[in-house]
Amino acid sequence: MKLPICDFDAKNSLLCMQCENKLQEGQLSQADVDASIKLAKLAKENSDIDKFTLHSCKEIDGNYVIALSKEDIMTIRQSRTLYRQLQDQFTGKIWLVEAEENDKKFIEDMFFPTKILSINSVWAPGGIQKTKAIVSGKWTPRFPINTETVIQIVKNARNLDIEIEFEHKKR
Ligand SMILES: [Zn+2]
């Protein structure tokens, strides 16, 4: 397992001087530390998680944006149980994103498993550039993803203003 903090620290829920300094200097966030400890705890009983590479965890208003390697995301998406185990560790909703991905991929990950048909830059009134994402299908009250939360997370994590539209408009 690769974590933003030392394995030893994660397994023992404490920070060595070096990691403590990184936290103080802002190279690490408290969410990075907490997520590392949570993953280390799960890894004790789960060999899949023990192979994970956690790049970072960002807390945005009670949401947790967890950046993992591509293979890890694929592993989790194939197992509802694994997803639940991970989600159960966090007090807020988890959002799984691939580490070092571009803005487009990030937005796609936010909506997974719903497909995004297109992502384009548009000019909004007032000369503000926005990124418009078109989501396949139409919005229903059962749509599982809170689009307001997505807008907020994308703004915070990627500094992008996005506008979300559905393929079929409500009428
Ligand atoms: Zn350490």
PDB file of C-alpha atoms and ligand atoms in Angstrom:
ATOM      1  CA  MET A   1       0.000   0.000   0.000  1.00  0.00           C
ATOM      2  CA  LYS A   2       1.199   3.484  -0.807  1.00  0.00           C
ATOM      3  CA  LEU A   3      -0.092   6.373   1.245  1.00  0.00           C
ATOM      4  CA  PRO A   4       0.627  10.071   1.620  1.00  0.00           C
ATOM      5  CA  ILE A   5       1.989   9.309   5.112  1.00  0.00           C
ATOM      6  CA  CYS A   6       4.350   6.488   6.191  1.00  0.00           C
ATOM      7  CA  ASP A   7       2.838   3.008   6.425  1.00  0.00           C
ATOM      8  CA  PHE A   8       3.986   2.749  10.002  1.00  0.00           C
ATOM      9  CA  ASP A   9       2.251   6.001  10.924  1.00  0.00           C
ATOM     10  CA  ALA A  10      -0.983   4.917   9.242  1.00  0.00           C
ATOM     11  CA  LYS A  11      -0.986   1.519  10.932  1.00  0.00           C
ATOM     12  CA  ASN A  12      -0.385   3.042  14.336  1.00  0.00           C
ATOM     13  CA  SER A  13      -2.568   6.139  13.920  1.00  0.00           C
ATOM     14  CA  LEU A  14       0.242   8.524  14.732  1.00  0.00           C
ATOM     15  CA  LEU A  15       2.567  10.778  12.783  1.00  0.00           C
ATOM     16  CA  CYS A  16       6.343  10.718  12.760  1.00  0.00           C
ATOM     17  CA  MET A  17       8.207  14.029  12.875  1.00  0.00           C
ATOM     18  CA  GLN A  18       8.578  14.137   9.121  1.00  0.00           C
ATOM     19  CA  CYS A  19       4.884  13.607   8.397  1.00  0.00           C
ATOM     20  CA  GLU A  20       3.913  15.948  11.216  1.00  0.00           C
ATOM     21  CA  ASN A  21       6.049  18.647   9.587  1.00  0.00           C
ATOM     22  CA  LYS A  22       4.419  18.035   6.217  1.00  0.00           C
ATOM     23  CA  LEU A  23       1.034  18.469   7.851  1.00  0.00           C
ATOM     24  CA  GLN A  24       2.123  21.688   9.564  1.00  0.00           C
ATOM     25  CA  GLU A  25       3.540  23.045   6.318  1.00  0.00           C
ATOM     26  CA  GLY A  26       0.410  22.170   4.398  1.00  0.00           C
ATOM     27  CA  GLN A  27       2.022  19.585   2.113  1.00  0.00           C
ATOM     28  CA  LEU A  28      -0.413  17.147   3.681  1.00  0.00           C
ATOM     29  CA  SER A  29      -3.960  17.819   4.790  1.00  0.00           C
ATOM     30  CA  GLN A  30      -5.716  16.390   7.804  1.00  0.00           C
ATOM     31  CA  ALA A  31      -7.975  14.546   5.346  1.00  0.00           C
ATOM     32  CA  ASP A  32      -4.891  12.894   3.772  1.00  0.00           C
ATOM     33  CA  VAL A  33      -3.835  11.689   7.216  1.00  0.00           C
ATOM     34  CA  ASP A  34      -7.290  10.487   8.234  1.00  0.00           C
ATOM     35  CA  ALA A  35      -7.904   8.665   4.949  1.00  0.00           C
ATOM     36  CA  SER A  36      -4.497   6.960   5.199  1.00  0.00           C
ATOM     37  CA  ILE A  37      -5.332   5.657   8.671  1.00  0.00           C
ATOM     38  CA  LYS A  38      -8.761   4.456   7.521  1.00  0.00           C
ATOM     39  CA  LEU A  39      -7.304   2.640   4.505  1.00  0.00           C
ATOM     40  CA  ALA A  40      -4.564   1.053   6.609  1.00  0.00           C
ATOM     41  CA  LYS A  41      -7.237  -0.229   8.974  1.00  0.00           C
ATOM     42  CA  LEU A  42      -9.234  -1.785   6.103  1.00  0.00           C
ATOM     43  CA  ALA A  43      -6.072  -3.179   4.510  1.00  0.00           C
ATOM     44  CA  LYS A  44      -5.488  -5.377   7.542  1.00  0.00           C
ATOM     45  CA  GLU A  45      -8.435  -7.479   6.477  1.00  0.00           C
ATOM     46  CA  ASN A  46      -8.569  -6.821   2.776  1.00  0.00           C
ATOM     47  CA  SER A  47      -5.734  -7.790   0.459  1.00  0.00           C
ATOM     48  CA  ASP A  48      -7.154  -5.701  -2.416  1.00  0.00           C
ATOM     49  CA  ILE A  49      -7.013  -2.543  -0.342  1.00  0.00           C
ATOM     50  CA  ASP A  50      -3.534  -3.511   0.786  1.00  0.00           C
ATOM     51  CA  LYS A  51      -2.420  -2.973  -2.830  1.00  0.00           C
ATOM     52  CA  PHE A  52      -3.956   0.490  -3.158  1.00  0.00           C
ATOM     53  CA  THR A  53      -2.110   3.697  -3.835  1.00  0.00           C
ATOM     54  CA  LEU A  54      -3.781   6.621  -2.126  1.00  0.00           C
ATOM     55  CA  HIS A  55      -2.589   9.883  -3.633  1.00  0.00           C
ATOM     56  CA  SER A  56      -4.685  12.285  -1.631  1.00  0.00           C
ATOM     57  CA  CYS A  57      -7.952  12.891   0.118  1.00  0.00           C
ATOM     58  CA  LYS A  58      -9.664  16.255   0.086  1.00  0.00           C
ATOM     59  CA  GLU A  59     -12.488  17.169   2.401  1.00  0.00           C
ATOM     60  CA  ILE A  60     -14.938  19.582   0.821  1.00  0.00           C
ATOM     61  CA  ASP A  61     -17.894  20.459   3.028  1.00  0.00           C
ATOM     62  CA  GLY A  62     -18.283  16.960   4.389  1.00  0.00           C
ATOM     63  CA  ASN A  63     -17.566  15.278   1.061  1.00  0.00           C
ATOM     64  CA  TYR A  64     -14.399  13.260   0.623  1.00  0.00           C
ATOM     65  CA  VAL A  65     -12.681  13.328  -2.743  1.00  0.00           C
ATOM     66  CA  ILE A  66     -10.322  10.378  -2.737  1.00  0.00           C
ATOM     67  CA  ALA A  67      -7.630  10.189  -5.407  1.00  0.00           C
ATOM     68  CA  LEU A  68      -6.435   6.673  -6.037  1.00  0.00           C
ATOM     69  CA  SER A  69      -4.567   5.016  -8.859  1.00  0.00           C
ATOM     70  CA  LYS A  70      -6.524   3.926 -11.912  1.00  0.00           C
ATOM     71  CA  GLU A  71      -6.343   0.196 -11.099  1.00  0.00           C
ATOM     72  CA  ASP A  72      -7.627   0.818  -7.577  1.00  0.00           C
ATOM     73  CA  ILE A  73     -10.651   2.697  -8.898  1.00  0.00           C
ATOM     74  CA  MET A  74     -11.359  -0.196 -11.263  1.00  0.00           C
ATOM     75  CA  THR A  75     -11.101  -2.695  -8.421  1.00  0.00           C
ATOM     76  CA  ILE A  76     -13.568  -0.715  -6.304  1.00  0.00           C
ATOM     77  CA  ARG A  77     -16.007  -0.269  -9.186  1.00  0.00           C
ATOM     78  CA  GLN A  78     -16.129  -4.021  -9.611  1.00  0.00           C
ATOM     79  CA  SER A  79     -17.103  -4.652  -6.011  1.00  0.00           C
ATOM     80  CA  ARG A  80     -20.090  -3.215  -4.263  1.00  0.00           C
ATOM     81  CA  THR A  81     -18.844  -4.696  -0.980  1.00  0.00           C
ATOM     82  CA  LEU A  82     -15.497  -3.004  -1.284  1.00  0.00           C
ATOM     83  CA  TYR A  83     -17.155   0.287  -2.106  1.00  0.00           C
ATOM     84  CA  ARG A  84     -19.404  -0.012   0.916  1.00  0.00           C
ATOM     85  CA  GLN A  85     -16.521  -0.908   3.226  1.00  0.00           C
ATOM     86  CA  LEU A  86     -14.707   2.180   2.096  1.00  0.00           C
ATOM     87  CA  GLN A  87     -17.759   4.435   2.279  1.00  0.00           C
ATOM     88  CA  ASP A  88     -18.536   3.179   5.800  1.00  0.00           C
ATOM     89  CA  GLN A  89     -15.241   4.560   7.054  1.00  0.00           C
ATOM     90  CA  PHE A  90     -16.185   8.109   6.185  1.00  0.00           C
ATOM     91  CA  THR A  91     -18.791  10.354   7.753  1.00  0.00           C
ATOM     92  CA  GLY A  92     -19.644  11.970   4.407  1.00  0.00           C
ATOM     93  CA  LYS A  93     -20.037  10.814   0.844  1.00  0.00           C
ATOM     94  CA  ILE A  94     -16.904   9.569  -0.866  1.00  0.00           C
ATOM     95  CA  TRP A  95     -16.070  10.520  -4.459  1.00  0.00           C
ATOM     96  CA  LEU A  96     -13.470   8.369  -6.147  1.00  0.00           C
ATOM     97  CA  VAL A  97     -11.224  10.026  -8.678  1.00  0.00           C
ATOM     98  CA  GLU A  98      -8.138   8.932 -10.515  1.00  0.00           C
ATOM     99  CA  ALA A  99      -4.944  10.590  -9.410  1.00  0.00           C
ATOM    100  CA  GLU A 100      -3.349  13.024 -11.849  1.00  0.00           C
ATOM    101  CA  GLU A 101      -6.238  13.005 -14.262  1.00  0.00           C
ATOM    102  CA  ASN A 102      -7.354  15.944 -16.374  1.00  0.00           C
ATOM    103  CA  ASP A 103     -10.424  18.095 -15.705  1.00  0.00           C
ATOM    104  CA  LYS A 104     -12.560  16.160 -18.146  1.00  0.00           C
ATOM    105  CA  LYS A 105     -11.797  12.805 -16.563  1.00  0.00           C
ATOM    106  CA  PHE A 106     -12.315  14.289 -13.114  1.00  0.00           C
ATOM    107  CA  ILE A 107     -15.825  15.411 -14.051  1.00  0.00           C
ATOM    108  CA  GLU A 108     -16.550  12.005 -15.586  1.00  0.00           C
ATOM    109  CA  ASP A 109     -15.454  10.298 -12.378  1.00  0.00           C
ATOM    110  CA  MET A 110     -17.760  12.518 -10.341  1.00  0.00           C
ATOM    111  CA  PHE A 111     -20.736  11.222 -12.332  1.00  0.00           C
ATOM    112  CA  PHE A 112     -19.728   7.573 -12.606  1.00  0.00           C
ATOM    113  CA  PRO A 113     -21.547   5.339 -13.574  1.00  0.00           C
ATOM    114  CA  THR A 114     -23.658   7.904 -15.454  1.00  0.00           C
ATOM    115  CA  LYS A 115     -22.173   8.825 -18.819  1.00  0.00           C
ATOM    116  CA  ILE A 116     -21.108  12.316 -19.698  1.00  0.00           C
ATOM    117  CA  LEU A 117     -21.836  13.061 -23.343  1.00  0.00           C
ATOM    118  CA  SER A 118     -19.715  16.143 -23.724  1.00  0.00           C
ATOM    119  CA  ILE A 119     -17.640  18.619 -21.810  1.00  0.00           C
ATOM    120  CA  ASN A 120     -17.005  21.967 -23.439  1.00  0.00           C
ATOM    121  CA  SER A 121     -15.945  25.457 -22.555  1.00  0.00           C
ATOM    122  CA  VAL A 122     -18.706  28.008 -22.941  1.00  0.00           C
ATOM    123  CA  TRP A 123     -18.944  31.721 -22.318  1.00  0.00           C
ATOM    124  CA  ALA A 124     -21.525  32.589 -19.735  1.00  0.00           C
ATOM    125  CA  PRO A 125     -23.172  36.026 -19.489  1.00  0.00           C
ATOM    126  CA  GLY A 126     -20.739  38.566 -18.119  1.00  0.00           C
ATOM    127  CA  GLY A 127     -17.818  37.134 -20.041  1.00  0.00           C
ATOM    128  CA  ILE A 128     -17.162  34.333 -17.600  1.00  0.00           C
ATOM    129  CA  GLN A 129     -15.789  31.142 -19.005  1.00  0.00           C
ATOM    130  CA  LYS A 130     -17.586  28.076 -17.819  1.00  0.00           C
ATOM    131  CA  THR A 131     -17.286  24.393 -18.467  1.00  0.00           C
ATOM    132  CA  LYS A 132     -20.491  22.809 -19.573  1.00  0.00           C
ATOM    133  CA  ALA A 133     -21.044  19.119 -19.007  1.00  0.00           C
ATOM    134  CA  ILE A 134     -23.908  17.285 -20.653  1.00  0.00           C
ATOM    135  CA  VAL A 135     -25.076  14.262 -18.733  1.00  0.00           C
ATOM    136  CA  SER A 136     -26.769  11.418 -20.600  1.00  0.00           C
ATOM    137  CA  GLY A 137     -30.448  10.733 -20.022  1.00  0.00           C
ATOM    138  CA  LYS A 138     -32.699  13.001 -18.067  1.00  0.00           C
ATOM    139  CA  TRP A 139     -32.780  14.165 -14.520  1.00  0.00           C
ATOM    140  CA  THR A 140     -35.301  12.468 -12.255  1.00  0.00           C
ATOM    141  CA  PRO A 141     -35.750  12.860  -8.499  1.00  0.00           C
ATOM    142  CA  ARG A 142     -34.018   9.507  -8.160  1.00  0.00           C
ATOM    143  CA  PHE A 143     -30.862  10.659  -9.878  1.00  0.00           C
ATOM    144  CA  PRO A 144     -28.267   9.561  -7.304  1.00  0.00           C
ATOM    145  CA  ILE A 145     -25.808  12.406  -7.708  1.00  0.00           C
ATOM    146  CA  ASN A 146     -26.342  15.825  -6.247  1.00  0.00           C
ATOM    147  CA  THR A 147     -25.351  18.135  -9.085  1.00  0.00           C
ATOM    148  CA  GLU A 148     -24.995  21.139  -6.748  1.00  0.00           C
ATOM    149  CA  THR A 149     -22.425  19.193  -4.757  1.00  0.00           C
ATOM    150  CA  VAL A 150     -20.576  18.262  -7.950  1.00  0.00           C
ATOM    151  CA  ILE A 151     -20.426  21.936  -8.968  1.00  0.00           C
ATOM    152  CA  GLN A 152     -19.005  22.823  -5.582  1.00  0.00           C
ATOM    153  CA  ILE A 153     -16.423  20.028  -5.573  1.00  0.00           C
ATOM    154  CA  VAL A 154     -15.232  20.772  -9.110  1.00  0.00           C
ATOM    155  CA  LYS A 155     -14.875  24.439  -8.199  1.00  0.00           C
ATOM    156  CA  ASN A 156     -12.946  23.633  -5.070  1.00  0.00           C
ATOM    157  CA  ALA A 157     -10.777  20.794  -6.356  1.00  0.00           C
ATOM    158  CA  ARG A 158     -10.132  21.998  -9.915  1.00  0.00           C
ATOM    159  CA  ASN A 159     -10.992  25.701  -9.758  1.00  0.00           C
ATOM    160  CA  LEU A 160     -13.458  25.250 -12.597  1.00  0.00           C
ATOM    161  CA  ASP A 161     -16.913  26.722 -12.920  1.00  0.00           C
ATOM    162  CA  ILE A 162     -19.125  24.064 -14.351  1.00  0.00           C
ATOM    163  CA  GLU A 163     -22.640  24.038 -15.597  1.00  0.00           C
ATOM    164  CA  ILE A 164     -24.489  20.759 -15.718  1.00  0.00           C
ATOM    165  CA  GLU A 165     -27.158  19.974 -18.231  1.00  0.00           C
ATOM    166  CA  PHE A 166     -29.012  16.786 -18.969  1.00  0.00           C
ATOM    167  CA  GLU A 167     -29.345  15.366 -22.461  1.00  0.00           C
ATOM    168  CA  HIS A 168     -33.131  15.345 -22.250  1.00  0.00           C
ATOM    169  CA  LYS A 169     -34.556  18.418 -20.709  1.00  0.00           C
ATOM    170  CA  LYS A 170     -37.443  18.231 -18.289  1.00  0.00           C
ATOM    171  CA  ARG A 171     -40.710  19.369 -19.698  1.00  0.00           C
TER     172      ARG A 171
HETATM  173 ZN    ZN B   1       5.740   9.431   8.743  1.00  0.00          ZN
END
